[in-house]
Amino acid sequence: MAEPIMRIDPRPITVVASSAYKRFDGTPLTSNSAYLAVGSLCDGHKMTVTVVGSIENLGTVENEIIRVVITNENGEDVTGNYDVTKINGTLTIYK
């Protein structure tokens, strides 16, 4: 008799990079924050998000999520247990 196969689907979550804007003043605009917009983490899990984006002159650029790592209470990487959708933000400098 064949062994039953158990399938566990990854938990879906959506992570969004923050957007920011400001009037031109000659200094760079950055925002390295992100938040969990849809779904939830399992109890004891923590999420670390790396966001990169910077703008100094007039215009708009992406504030890009380049990495999401989720760890359990023992510090082990459990990111593979999640189906992560990343949504980038924007950084805008205006006149």
PDB file of N, CA and C in Angstrom:
ATOM      1  N   MET A   1       0.849  -1.173   0.000  1.00  0.00           N
ATOM      2  CA  MET A   1       0.000   0.000   0.000  1.00  0.00           C
ATOM      3  C   MET A   1       0.901   1.244   0.000  1.00  0.00           C
ATOM      4  N   ALA A   2       0.584   2.179  -0.834  1.00  0.00           N
ATOM      5  CA  ALA A   2       1.389   3.401  -0.953  1.00  0.00           C
ATOM      6  C   ALA A   2       1.181   4.318   0.244  1.00  0.00           C
ATOM      7  N   GLU A   3       2.265   4.972   0.601  1.00  0.00           N
ATOM      8  CA  GLU A   3       2.190   5.953   1.687  1.00  0.00           C
ATOM      9  C   GLU A   3       1.401   7.170   1.214  1.00  0.00           C
ATOM     10  N   PRO A   4       0.524   7.718   2.044  1.00  0.00           N
ATOM     11  CA  PRO A   4      -0.195   8.929   1.634  1.00  0.00           C
ATOM     12  C   PRO A   4       0.788  10.103   1.528  1.00  0.00           C
ATOM     13  N   ILE A   5       0.535  10.960   0.583  1.00  0.00           N
ATOM     14  CA  ILE A   5       1.371  12.147   0.387  1.00  0.00           C
ATOM     15  C   ILE A   5       0.661  13.339   0.999  1.00  0.00           C
ATOM     16  N   MET A   6       1.376  14.034   1.840  1.00  0.00           N
ATOM     17  CA  MET A   6       0.815  15.209   2.487  1.00  0.00           C
ATOM     18  C   MET A   6       1.431  16.443   1.858  1.00  0.00           C
ATOM     19  N   ARG A   7       0.590  17.350   1.439  1.00  0.00           N
ATOM     20  CA  ARG A   7       1.075  18.578   0.814  1.00  0.00           C
ATOM     21  C   ARG A   7       0.722  19.755   1.706  1.00  0.00           C
ATOM     22  N   ILE A   8       1.715  20.578   1.995  1.00  0.00           N
ATOM     23  CA  ILE A   8       1.488  21.787   2.793  1.00  0.00           C
ATOM     24  C   ILE A   8       1.788  22.974   1.897  1.00  0.00           C
ATOM     25  N   ASP A   9       0.785  23.784   1.667  1.00  0.00           N
ATOM     26  CA  ASP A   9       0.964  24.969   0.834  1.00  0.00           C
ATOM     27  C   ASP A   9       1.607  26.090   1.647  1.00  0.00           C
ATOM     28  N   PRO A  10       2.504  26.849   1.014  1.00  0.00           N
ATOM     29  CA  PRO A  10       3.096  28.001   1.697  1.00  0.00           C
ATOM     30  C   PRO A  10       2.015  29.025   2.055  1.00  0.00           C
ATOM     31  N   ARG A  11       2.219  29.710   3.155  1.00  0.00           N
ATOM     32  CA  ARG A  11       1.273  30.732   3.604  1.00  0.00           C
ATOM     33  C   ARG A  11       1.466  31.988   2.750  1.00  0.00           C
ATOM     34  N   PRO A  12       0.408  32.491   2.099  1.00  0.00           N
ATOM     35  CA  PRO A  12       0.568  33.693   1.273  1.00  0.00           C
ATOM     36  C   PRO A  12       0.613  34.961   2.117  1.00  0.00           C
ATOM     37  N   ILE A  13       1.585  35.812   1.803  1.00  0.00           N
ATOM     38  CA  ILE A  13       1.682  37.124   2.439  1.00  0.00           C
ATOM     39  C   ILE A  13       2.073  38.150   1.369  1.00  0.00           C
ATOM     40  N   THR A  14       1.747  39.401   1.626  1.00  0.00           N
ATOM     41  CA  THR A  14       2.138  40.496   0.738  1.00  0.00           C
ATOM     42  C   THR A  14       2.884  41.531   1.559  1.00  0.00           C
ATOM     43  N   VAL A  15       4.087  41.875   1.085  1.00  0.00           N
ATOM     44  CA  VAL A  15       4.936  42.857   1.748  1.00  0.00           C
ATOM     45  C   VAL A  15       5.027  44.085   0.834  1.00  0.00           C
ATOM     46  N   VAL A  16       4.821  45.267   1.407  1.00  0.00           N
ATOM     47  CA  VAL A  16       4.808  46.506   0.632  1.00  0.00           C
ATOM     48  C   VAL A  16       5.908  47.439   1.132  1.00  0.00           C
ATOM     49  N   ALA A  17       6.718  47.942   0.192  1.00  0.00           N
ATOM     50  CA  ALA A  17       7.728  48.948   0.529  1.00  0.00           C
ATOM     51  C   ALA A  17       7.033  50.301   0.660  1.00  0.00           C
ATOM     52  N   SER A  18       7.451  51.075   1.632  1.00  0.00           N
ATOM     53  CA  SER A  18       6.863  52.397   1.829  1.00  0.00           C
ATOM     54  C   SER A  18       7.206  53.319   0.674  1.00  0.00           C
ATOM     55  N   SER A  19       6.304  54.252   0.424  1.00  0.00           N
ATOM     56  CA  SER A  19       6.535  55.310  -0.552  1.00  0.00           C
ATOM     57  C   SER A  19       6.752  56.608   0.213  1.00  0.00           C
ATOM     58  N   ALA A  20       7.456  57.545  -0.415  1.00  0.00           N
ATOM     59  CA  ALA A  20       7.696  58.839   0.220  1.00  0.00           C
ATOM     60  C   ALA A  20       7.836  59.901  -0.862  1.00  0.00           C
ATOM     61  N   TYR A  21       7.587  61.129  -0.477  1.00  0.00           N
ATOM     62  CA  TYR A  21       7.766  62.242  -1.406  1.00  0.00           C
ATOM     63  C   TYR A  21       8.139  63.493  -0.615  1.00  0.00           C
ATOM     64  N   LYS A  22       8.768  64.426  -1.302  1.00  0.00           N
ATOM     65  CA  LYS A  22       9.108  65.697  -0.670  1.00  0.00           C
ATOM     66  C   LYS A  22       9.410  66.726  -1.746  1.00  0.00           C
ATOM     67  N   ARG A  23       9.397  67.972  -1.313  1.00  0.00           N
ATOM     68  CA  ARG A  23       9.770  69.076  -2.184  1.00  0.00           C
ATOM     69  C   ARG A  23      11.288  69.082  -2.322  1.00  0.00           C
ATOM     70  N   PHE A  24      11.784  69.445  -3.510  1.00  0.00           N
ATOM     71  CA  PHE A  24      13.221  69.475  -3.771  1.00  0.00           C
ATOM     72  C   PHE A  24      13.919  70.423  -2.795  1.00  0.00           C
ATOM     73  N   ASP A  25      14.967  69.907  -2.140  1.00  0.00           N
ATOM     74  CA  ASP A  25      15.781  70.740  -1.250  1.00  0.00           C
ATOM     75  C   ASP A  25      17.270  70.421  -1.382  1.00  0.00           C
ATOM     76  N   GLY A  26      17.632  69.601  -2.376  1.00  0.00           N
ATOM     77  CA  GLY A  26      19.040  69.280  -2.606  1.00  0.00           C
ATOM     78  C   GLY A  26      19.565  68.108  -1.799  1.00  0.00           C
ATOM     79  N   THR A  27      18.738  67.529  -0.932  1.00  0.00           N
ATOM     80  CA  THR A  27      19.177  66.375  -0.135  1.00  0.00           C
ATOM     81  C   THR A  27      18.465  65.116  -0.624  1.00  0.00           C
ATOM     82  N   PRO A  28      19.076  63.954  -0.447  1.00  0.00           N
ATOM     83  CA  PRO A  28      18.469  62.709  -0.926  1.00  0.00           C
ATOM     84  C   PRO A  28      17.197  62.340  -0.156  1.00  0.00           C
ATOM     85  N   LEU A  29      16.342  61.619  -0.823  1.00  0.00           N
ATOM     86  CA  LEU A  29      15.143  61.053  -0.209  1.00  0.00           C
ATOM     87  C   LEU A  29      15.291  59.537  -0.238  1.00  0.00           C
ATOM     88  N   THR A  30      15.173  58.908   0.917  1.00  0.00           N
ATOM     89  CA  THR A  30      15.200  57.454   1.029  1.00  0.00           C
ATOM     90  C   THR A  30      14.101  57.016   1.988  1.00  0.00           C
ATOM     91  N   SER A  31      13.721  55.775   1.902  1.00  0.00           N
ATOM     92  CA  SER A  31      12.790  55.177   2.859  1.00  0.00           C
ATOM     93  C   SER A  31      13.061  53.685   2.860  1.00  0.00           C
ATOM     94  N   ASN A  32      13.577  53.171   3.952  1.00  0.00           N
ATOM     95  CA  ASN A  32      13.923  51.747   3.992  1.00  0.00           C
ATOM     96  C   ASN A  32      12.898  50.911   4.747  1.00  0.00           C
ATOM     97  N   SER A  33      11.698  51.442   4.907  1.00  0.00           N
ATOM     98  CA  SER A  33      10.692  50.687   5.653  1.00  0.00           C
ATOM     99  C   SER A  33       9.750  49.930   4.724  1.00  0.00           C
ATOM    100  N   ALA A  34       9.158  48.889   5.274  1.00  0.00           N
ATOM    101  CA  ALA A  34       8.176  48.070   4.572  1.00  0.00           C
ATOM    102  C   ALA A  34       7.236  47.501   5.627  1.00  0.00           C
ATOM    103  N   TYR A  35       6.095  47.029   5.161  1.00  0.00           N
ATOM    104  CA  TYR A  35       5.127  46.477   6.110  1.00  0.00           C
ATOM    105  C   TYR A  35       4.404  45.284   5.494  1.00  0.00           C
ATOM    106  N   LEU A  36       3.854  44.465   6.360  1.00  0.00           N
ATOM    107  CA  LEU A  36       3.079  43.301   5.960  1.00  0.00           C
ATOM    108  C   LEU A  36       1.652  43.783   5.718  1.00  0.00           C
ATOM    109  N   ALA A  37       1.228  43.794   4.441  1.00  0.00           N
ATOM    110  CA  ALA A  37      -0.065  44.360   4.074  1.00  0.00           C
ATOM    111  C   ALA A  37      -1.175  43.308   4.026  1.00  0.00           C
ATOM    112  N   VAL A  38      -0.832  42.082   3.634  1.00  0.00           N
ATOM    113  CA  VAL A  38      -1.829  41.018   3.504  1.00  0.00           C
ATOM    114  C   VAL A  38      -1.262  39.750   4.116  1.00  0.00           C
ATOM    115  N   GLY A  39      -2.094  39.061   4.882  1.00  0.00           N
ATOM    116  CA  GLY A  39      -1.667  37.818   5.506  1.00  0.00           C
ATOM    117  C   GLY A  39      -1.045  38.063   6.864  1.00  0.00           C
ATOM    118  N   SER A  40      -0.479  37.017   7.411  1.00  0.00           N
ATOM    119  CA  SER A  40       0.160  37.120   8.726  1.00  0.00           C
ATOM    120  C   SER A  40       1.263  36.084   8.826  1.00  0.00           C
ATOM    121  N   LEU A  41       2.171  36.341   9.755  1.00  0.00           N
ATOM    122  CA  LEU A  41       3.244  35.389  10.042  1.00  0.00           C
ATOM    123  C   LEU A  41       2.774  34.424  11.127  1.00  0.00           C
ATOM    124  N   CYS A  42       3.339  33.244  11.133  1.00  0.00           N
ATOM    125  CA  CYS A  42       3.066  32.281  12.198  1.00  0.00           C
ATOM    126  C   CYS A  42       3.589  32.834  13.519  1.00  0.00           C
ATOM    127  N   ASP A  43       3.000  32.423  14.607  1.00  0.00           N
ATOM    128  CA  ASP A  43       3.460  32.852  15.931  1.00  0.00           C
ATOM    129  C   ASP A  43       4.946  32.570  16.087  1.00  0.00           C
ATOM    130  N   GLY A  44       5.681  33.557  16.583  1.00  0.00           N
ATOM    131  CA  GLY A  44       7.104  33.408  16.833  1.00  0.00           C
ATOM    132  C   GLY A  44       7.980  33.720  15.635  1.00  0.00           C
ATOM    133  N   HIS A  45       7.387  33.934  14.458  1.00  0.00           N
ATOM    134  CA  HIS A  45       8.177  34.255  13.269  1.00  0.00           C
ATOM    135  C   HIS A  45       8.382  35.758  13.158  1.00  0.00           C
ATOM    136  N   LYS A  46       9.537  36.133  12.617  1.00  0.00           N
ATOM    137  CA  LYS A  46       9.895  37.546  12.450  1.00  0.00           C
ATOM    138  C   LYS A  46      10.332  37.760  11.008  1.00  0.00           C
ATOM    139  N   MET A  47      10.017  38.937  10.489  1.00  0.00           N
ATOM    140  CA  MET A  47      10.335  39.256   9.103  1.00  0.00           C
ATOM    141  C   MET A  47      11.338  40.401   9.050  1.00  0.00           C
ATOM    142  N   THR A  48      12.352  40.238   8.201  1.00  0.00           N
ATOM    143  CA  THR A  48      13.320  41.293   7.925  1.00  0.00           C
ATOM    144  C   THR A  48      13.241  41.602   6.433  1.00  0.00           C
ATOM    145  N   VAL A  49      13.057  42.874   6.112  1.00  0.00           N
ATOM    146  CA  VAL A  49      12.901  43.290   4.717  1.00  0.00           C
ATOM    147  C   VAL A  49      14.013  44.268   4.378  1.00  0.00           C
ATOM    148  N   THR A  50      14.667  44.050   3.241  1.00  0.00           N
ATOM    149  CA  THR A  50      15.680  44.981   2.738  1.00  0.00           C
ATOM    150  C   THR A  50      15.073  45.752   1.575  1.00  0.00           C
ATOM    151  N   VAL A  51      15.041  47.084   1.736  1.00  0.00           N
ATOM    152  CA  VAL A  51      14.468  47.975   0.731  1.00  0.00           C
ATOM    153  C   VAL A  51      15.556  48.937   0.288  1.00  0.00           C
ATOM    154  N   VAL A  52      15.713  49.115  -1.025  1.00  0.00           N
ATOM    155  CA  VAL A  52      16.688  50.065  -1.544  1.00  0.00           C
ATOM    156  C   VAL A  52      16.023  51.024  -2.514  1.00  0.00           C
ATOM    157  N   GLY A  53      16.359  52.258  -2.375  1.00  0.00           N
ATOM    158  CA  GLY A  53      15.870  53.297  -3.265  1.00  0.00           C
ATOM    159  C   GLY A  53      16.374  54.622  -2.754  1.00  0.00           C
ATOM    160  N   SER A  54      16.753  55.485  -3.673  1.00  0.00           N
ATOM    161  CA  SER A  54      17.244  56.805  -3.296  1.00  0.00           C
ATOM    162  C   SER A  54      17.086  57.727  -4.495  1.00  0.00           C
ATOM    163  N   ILE A  55      16.731  58.960  -4.225  1.00  0.00           N
ATOM    164  CA  ILE A  55      16.600  59.965  -5.275  1.00  0.00           C
ATOM    165  C   ILE A  55      17.076  61.306  -4.724  1.00  0.00           C
ATOM    166  N   GLU A  56      17.782  62.067  -5.559  1.00  0.00           N
ATOM    167  CA  GLU A  56      18.287  63.389  -5.146  1.00  0.00           C
ATOM    168  C   GLU A  56      17.712  64.537  -5.961  1.00  0.00           C
ATOM    169  N   ASN A  57      17.304  64.233  -7.201  1.00  0.00           N
ATOM    170  CA  ASN A  57      16.821  65.280  -8.094  1.00  0.00           C
ATOM    171  C   ASN A  57      15.336  65.093  -8.362  1.00  0.00           C
ATOM    172  N   LEU A  58      14.745  66.026  -9.072  1.00  0.00           N
ATOM    173  CA  LEU A  58      13.326  65.943  -9.394  1.00  0.00           C
ATOM    174  C   LEU A  58      13.017  64.642 -10.130  1.00  0.00           C
ATOM    175  N   GLY A  59      11.892  64.023  -9.785  1.00  0.00           N
ATOM    176  CA  GLY A  59      11.477  62.804 -10.469  1.00  0.00           C
ATOM    177  C   GLY A  59      10.950  61.761  -9.502  1.00  0.00           C
ATOM    178  N   THR A  60      10.802  60.561 -10.047  1.00  0.00           N
ATOM    179  CA  THR A  60      10.272  59.437  -9.278  1.00  0.00           C
ATOM    180  C   THR A  60      11.097  58.194  -9.597  1.00  0.00           C
ATOM    181  N   VAL A  61      11.420  57.419  -8.560  1.00  0.00           N
ATOM    182  CA  VAL A  61      12.115  56.145  -8.721  1.00  0.00           C
ATOM    183  C   VAL A  61      11.404  55.092  -7.879  1.00  0.00           C
ATOM    184  N   GLU A  62      11.660  53.827  -8.195  1.00  0.00           N
ATOM    185  CA  GLU A  62      11.124  52.726  -7.394  1.00  0.00           C
ATOM    186  C   GLU A  62      11.852  52.628  -6.061  1.00  0.00           C
ATOM    187  N   ASN A  63      11.115  52.328  -5.029  1.00  0.00           N
ATOM    188  CA  ASN A  63      11.671  51.973  -3.729  1.00  0.00           C
ATOM    189  C   ASN A  63      11.510  50.458  -3.647  1.00  0.00           C
ATOM    190  N   GLU A  64      12.576  49.731  -4.005  1.00  0.00           N
ATOM    191  CA  GLU A  64      12.491  48.316  -4.317  1.00  0.00           C
ATOM    192  C   GLU A  64      12.788  47.395  -3.133  1.00  0.00           C
ATOM    193  N   ILE A  65      11.925  46.424  -2.949  1.00  0.00           N
ATOM    194  CA  ILE A  65      12.179  45.351  -1.983  1.00  0.00           C
ATOM    195  C   ILE A  65      13.106  44.357  -2.669  1.00  0.00           C
ATOM    196  N   ILE A  66      14.309  44.207  -2.137  1.00  0.00           N
ATOM    197  CA  ILE A  66      15.240  43.269  -2.758  1.00  0.00           C
ATOM    198  C   ILE A  66      15.350  41.949  -1.999  1.00  0.00           C
ATOM    199  N   ARG A  67      14.883  41.941  -0.747  1.00  0.00           N
ATOM    200  CA  ARG A  67      15.005  40.692   0.018  1.00  0.00           C
ATOM    201  C   ARG A  67      14.006  40.675   1.171  1.00  0.00           C
ATOM    202  N   VAL A  68      13.381  39.520   1.347  1.00  0.00           N
ATOM    203  CA  VAL A  68      12.508  39.276   2.495  1.00  0.00           C
ATOM    204  C   VAL A  68      13.000  37.981   3.135  1.00  0.00           C
ATOM    205  N   VAL A  69      13.306  38.041   4.421  1.00  0.00           N
ATOM    206  CA  VAL A  69      13.737  36.857   5.165  1.00  0.00           C
ATOM    207  C   VAL A  69      12.832  36.710   6.383  1.00  0.00           C
ATOM    208  N   ILE A  70      12.302  35.513   6.552  1.00  0.00           N
ATOM    209  CA  ILE A  70      11.455  35.225   7.706  1.00  0.00           C
ATOM    210  C   ILE A  70      12.141  34.143   8.519  1.00  0.00           C
ATOM    211  N   THR A  71      12.268  34.407   9.815  1.00  0.00           N
ATOM    212  CA  THR A  71      12.927  33.456  10.715  1.00  0.00           C
ATOM    213  C   THR A  71      11.950  33.017  11.799  1.00  0.00           C
ATOM    214  N   ASN A  72      12.198  31.805  12.317  1.00  0.00           N
ATOM    215  CA  ASN A  72      11.376  31.312  13.426  1.00  0.00           C
ATOM    216  C   ASN A  72      11.999  31.741  14.755  1.00  0.00           C
ATOM    217  N   GLU A  73      11.411  31.283  15.825  1.00  0.00           N
ATOM    218  CA  GLU A  73      11.870  31.678  17.167  1.00  0.00           C
ATOM    219  C   GLU A  73      13.294  31.204  17.472  1.00  0.00           C
ATOM    220  N   ASN A  74      13.805  30.243  16.707  1.00  0.00           N
ATOM    221  CA  ASN A  74      15.182  29.766  16.881  1.00  0.00           C
ATOM    222  C   ASN A  74      16.164  30.461  15.943  1.00  0.00           C
ATOM    223  N   GLY A  75      15.662  31.423  15.174  1.00  0.00           N
ATOM    224  CA  GLY A  75      16.517  32.143  14.238  1.00  0.00           C
ATOM    225  C   GLY A  75      16.749  31.417  12.917  1.00  0.00           C
ATOM    226  N   GLU A  76      16.035  30.314  12.688  1.00  0.00           N
ATOM    227  CA  GLU A  76      16.179  29.548  11.452  1.00  0.00           C
ATOM    228  C   GLU A  76      15.367  30.192  10.332  1.00  0.00           C
ATOM    229  N   ASP A  77      15.925  30.214   9.137  1.00  0.00           N
ATOM    230  CA  ASP A  77      15.254  30.800   7.983  1.00  0.00           C
ATOM    231  C   ASP A  77      14.099  29.890   7.549  1.00  0.00           C
ATOM    232  N   VAL A  78      12.884  30.417   7.626  1.00  0.00           N
ATOM    233  CA  VAL A  78      11.691  29.666   7.229  1.00  0.00           C
ATOM    234  C   VAL A  78      10.946  30.385   6.092  1.00  0.00           C
ATOM    235  N   THR A  79      11.660  31.221   5.357  1.00  0.00           N
ATOM    236  CA  THR A  79      11.051  31.992   4.271  1.00  0.00           C
ATOM    237  C   THR A  79      10.349  31.081   3.274  1.00  0.00           C
ATOM    238  N   GLY A  80      10.895  29.888   3.036  1.00  0.00           N
ATOM    239  CA  GLY A  80      10.309  28.947   2.092  1.00  0.00           C
ATOM    240  C   GLY A  80       8.918  28.467   2.487  1.00  0.00           C
ATOM    241  N   ASN A  81       8.519  28.697   3.744  1.00  0.00           N
ATOM    242  CA  ASN A  81       7.179  28.321   4.196  1.00  0.00           C
ATOM    243  C   ASN A  81       6.127  29.355   3.818  1.00  0.00           C
ATOM    244  N   TYR A  82       6.566  30.433   3.152  1.00  0.00           N
ATOM    245  CA  TYR A  82       5.679  31.527   2.784  1.00  0.00           C
ATOM    246  C   TYR A  82       5.729  31.757   1.275  1.00  0.00           C
ATOM    247  N   ASP A  83       4.595  32.144   0.722  1.00  0.00           N
ATOM    248  CA  ASP A  83       4.507  32.578  -0.670  1.00  0.00           C
ATOM    249  C   ASP A  83       4.468  34.103  -0.612  1.00  0.00           C
ATOM    250  N   VAL A  84       5.631  34.735  -0.824  1.00  0.00           N
ATOM    251  CA  VAL A  84       5.787  36.174  -0.602  1.00  0.00           C
ATOM    252  C   VAL A  84       5.557  36.947  -1.901  1.00  0.00           C
ATOM    253  N   THR A  85       4.596  37.852  -1.866  1.00  0.00           N
ATOM    254  CA  THR A  85       4.389  38.809  -2.948  1.00  0.00           C
ATOM    255  C   THR A  85       4.981  40.130  -2.487  1.00  0.00           C
ATOM    256  N   LYS A  86       5.858  40.709  -3.316  1.00  0.00           N
ATOM    257  CA  LYS A  86       6.510  41.970  -2.980  1.00  0.00           C
ATOM    258  C   LYS A  86       5.922  43.079  -3.849  1.00  0.00           C
ATOM    259  N   ILE A  87       5.576  44.191  -3.217  1.00  0.00           N
ATOM    260  CA  ILE A  87       5.083  45.358  -3.937  1.00  0.00           C
ATOM    261  C   ILE A  87       6.012  46.522  -3.603  1.00  0.00           C
ATOM    262  N   ASN A  88       6.673  47.035  -4.640  1.00  0.00           N
ATOM    263  CA  ASN A  88       7.593  48.156  -4.446  1.00  0.00           C
ATOM    264  C   ASN A  88       6.831  49.459  -4.242  1.00  0.00           C
ATOM    265  N   GLY A  89       7.484  50.377  -3.545  1.00  0.00           N
ATOM    266  CA  GLY A  89       6.953  51.714  -3.364  1.00  0.00           C
ATOM    267  C   GLY A  89       7.598  52.661  -4.355  1.00  0.00           C
ATOM    268  N   THR A  90       7.368  53.948  -4.172  1.00  0.00           N
ATOM    269  CA  THR A  90       7.997  54.965  -5.012  1.00  0.00           C
ATOM    270  C   THR A  90       8.561  56.070  -4.129  1.00  0.00           C
ATOM    271  N   LEU A  91       9.602  56.696  -4.647  1.00  0.00           N
ATOM    272  CA  LEU A  91      10.184  57.875  -4.016  1.00  0.00           C
ATOM    273  C   LEU A  91      10.082  59.003  -5.031  1.00  0.00           C
ATOM    274  N   THR A  92       9.550  60.132  -4.619  1.00  0.00           N
ATOM    275  CA  THR A  92       9.307  61.248  -5.537  1.00  0.00           C
ATOM    276  C   THR A  92       9.815  62.551  -4.932  1.00  0.00           C
ATOM    277  N   ILE A  93      10.550  63.298  -5.735  1.00  0.00           N
ATOM    278  CA  ILE A  93      10.937  64.666  -5.383  1.00  0.00           C
ATOM    279  C   ILE A  93      10.278  65.595  -6.403  1.00  0.00           C
ATOM    280  N   TYR A  94       9.580  66.589  -5.892  1.00  0.00           N
ATOM    281  CA  TYR A  94       8.850  67.511  -6.754  1.00  0.00           C
ATOM    282  C   TYR A  94       9.311  68.946  -6.498  1.00  0.00           C
ATOM    283  N   LYS A  95       8.911  69.856  -7.428  1.00  0.00           N
ATOM    284  CA  LYS A  95       9.294  71.285  -7.316  1.00  0.00           C
ATOM    285  C   LYS A  95       8.621  71.956  -6.150  1.00  0.00           C
TER     286      LYS A  95
END
